[in-house]
Amino acid sequence: MTSHIRKAAVLGSGVMGSKIAAHLANIGIQVLLLDIVPNKLTDVEEKQKLTFQDEPVRNRFANNALKRLLKEKPAPFTSKSNIHLIETGNLEDAVDKLAHADWIIEAVVEKLSVKQHIFELVDRHRRLGSIISSNTSGVSVEAMVAGRSPDFREHFLGTHFFNPPRYMKLLELIPTKYTNKDVLAFMKKFGEDVLGKGVVEAKDTPNFIANRIGTYGLLITIDEMIKGEFTIGEVDSITGTLIGRPKSATFRTLDVVGLDTFSYVAKNVYEKVEKEEKELFKIPSFMEDMIKRNWLGSKSSQGFYKKEGKEILQLNLESFSYEKVKKLTSSSIEAVKQQRQLTERLKTIVYSEDRVSVFLWKIISSTLLYCARLLHEIAHDLVSVDKAMKWGFGWELGPFEVWDAIGVDKAIKKMEADGQEVPVWIREMLEKGYDSFYKKEGDEHLFYHNGEYEKLVKNSKEMNLNILKGKNRVIKKNGGASLIDIGDEVALLEFHSKSNAIGFDIIQMINFTVDEIEGNYKGLVIGNKGKNFSVGANLGMILMEALDDNLFEIDFIVRKFQQAMMKIKYSPKPIVAAPFGMTLGGGAEICLPASRIQASSETYIGLVETGVGLIPGGGGNKELYMKCLNSIPHGVEFDLQTIANKVFETVATAKVSTSATEAKELYFLSERDQISINNDHLLYDAKQLVLSLYESGYNPPVRKKIPVVGETGYAAMLLGAQSMHLSGYISDYDFHIAKKLAYVIAGGKVPFGTEVDEQYLLDLEREAFLSLVVEAKTHARMQHMLTRGKPLRN
């Protein structure tokens, strides 16, 4: 068996095949993308007088797939430059190249006969020991290997990626009875550590785990909607975040997935299950009608929803016309929305008796019972089912976690009162005195399995801050942050304010933290397990002080923030920032001066202050400018104006990276900074980086003066801004902000090439920030962002 995967081959360049190829390229794996040779020339090819012997024709399908990848949204590539890692070809001319692949992934049409034909070809040309897998979403994996060689069968399994592979966390592994256990173990570790996935082992059953349960859940919701006479918008208003499901809820999810895709998945189960279960997977007639009309959802611009101008309309299933979206409102819904904890919301909603509660109880209880009945058929344990639904369908809690949240015994009594049958194995669990599927004993988390509780084993790279806090590892905390001892003489500074917004309490904790690690620790990680690393400064607080004309207070806070950032930068101990998700404004300013950045692959970092009528005030302009300067190898000549222009453009237009890889291209990350593909491993990776820096004899950077472009550079940047202003790309107020920003980046009224101190640039930043924070148009922008969540162009 191969001990590593450096080269892969993807067979089939359709939607999934091409996106899997892109995801592999994102992590640095060389990919061979192959498809069949076309059997007909296009009009363009005929006009170019090409023949079936010409390479552009023979490789057309794979080549066109690459072109599509560059246009797709959301982007399959973390950087468009990754496309160079993908080589295209066809299954006739390039088949010999399969011998160089460590992993061969089949992603062709979902027909067993076609897959078997492909695998016969692969078996002849692959290298012994190479891994082969199918990205099937429902075809029997066992049936695919009929007639294949022993080595092929030992190295074969199903690898079911979810679409889009770059963003969806779930990877289902489906071994056959022939699959070598070492191959399965290797792919699980590779999937987690290298591909960055949440890996679940599934049994070879129709649609495996997540799609089987997810499809059932959607269909039962539709069934109960029709019985209860709810509208599409009403159902979506209560089946989303209210009950711990994605914001897209039921019908927006179906529109995103596509009705044709959903219908295929549902019919796949329908055709393969016993008669008793068949009716559960029969799609309703109105959905068949929608498919005939090509009302497939987002891909056809209309489905259950349709956009007309700026208005979103919902489909009326009786008239088949579109109407205004209706949402359910009631005192009980509003009361539940006020409860922050999902467990409390679920308990309240399922045990109430109004129309909404009855509807939600029916779909939740039916899904829980279906999971319980199906558990031993589709999965090896209940943990796999919970993980599959969280990672594959975005549920906040898996089905068995939901059951625990609402109380297993209480839920069963209500189910039985409704005339529903509870599986025997759950009854046996309760008879043994076990009243939950999960429990905690000391530091260990346990789950119910085969009549007993077993230890829940996690990847050693997953760091649980709540467990550490429970072990009295908190060194100090306040309302905005906690300093935690994470072992091996490394500390972690965790933000836990609302949206991890940076206020004075976090600034105070940063100052304390840097002093604390200097005397007692090897180094520090700045990171957390929130939804986002940090959305920036506490905008509401700044606006409140600005409206009260309390400029002294704002000046004081900005000075303190700048000083804290300089403490981070010049700390004698290594400090590693671990950003992920939204890392905006002040969140980016905390990362930029750190000794190193260990970023999650999905990090969206940017200095976005111009969107709220300000410029970065905590050293962001200076640090991004210095990162650009430091990226130039020693001794290489460079144009200082080009660097200033790049920083000016990035900050003025509030550019945000679409990935950590792109963050490097924008200079928010340097070449010395590192990227974690698996976000669950981010804090572990950051800790290892701290230890590596410490053991290698870390020394803080030497404070030195910075060359700036001065007055002539300011004029050059202003010229560019003026051009955007005259073309209508930016507003009058955007231009006003741009002038302030250009002055700061230029270093003020000094000659070109003058070397200035960091504090001088910080003072310029702060002065410009304060001059903008008092302006009415800035107040309007800040207010708009706080109330609408998007920038105002005024």
Coordinates of C-alpha atoms in Angstrom, one line a residue, residues 209 212-213 216 277 364-379 381-382 385-386 389 395 398-401 403 408 412 415 421-427 429 437 448:
I209 CA -25.7 7.7 6.1
R212 CA -30.4 8.6 3.5
I213 CA -31.4 10.5 6.7
Y216 CA -36.0 11.3 4.6
E277 CA -39.9 2.0 3.3
I364 CA -38.3 15.8 14.7
S365 CA -39.8 12.7 16.3
S366 CA -40.2 10.9 13.0
T367 CA -36.6 11.6 12.0
L368 CA -35.3 10.5 15.4
L369 CA -37.2 7.2 15.2
Y370 CA -36.1 6.7 11.6
C371 CA -32.4 7.1 12.6
A372 CA -32.9 4.7 15.5
R373 CA -34.5 2.1 13.4
L374 CA -31.9 2.4 10.7
L375 CA -28.8 2.8 12.9
H376 CA -27.4 -0.7 12.7
E377 CA -28.1 -1.0 9.0
I378 CA -26.3 2.1 7.8
A379 CA -23.6 2.8 10.4
D381 CA -22.4 3.4 15.8
L382 CA -24.6 6.4 16.6
V385 CA -24.8 9.2 12.4
D386 CA -24.5 12.4 14.4
M389 CA -25.7 14.9 9.8
W395 CA -27.2 20.3 11.7
G398 CA -26.9 15.2 15.4
P399 CA -30.2 13.2 15.8
F400 CA -29.0 11.3 18.9
E401 CA -27.7 14.5 20.4
W403 CA -32.7 13.1 21.6
V408 CA -34.8 10.3 25.9
I412 CA -40.3 8.2 24.2
M415 CA -43.8 9.1 20.9
E421 CA -43.1 2.4 17.8
V422 CA -39.8 2.7 19.6
P423 CA -36.9 0.4 18.5
V424 CA -36.2 -2.5 21.0
W425 CA -32.5 -1.5 21.5
I426 CA -33.5 1.9 22.9
R427 CA -36.0 0.2 25.3
M429 CA -30.9 0.9 27.0
F437 CA -27.0 8.2 24.4
Y448 CA -23.9 4.1 24.1

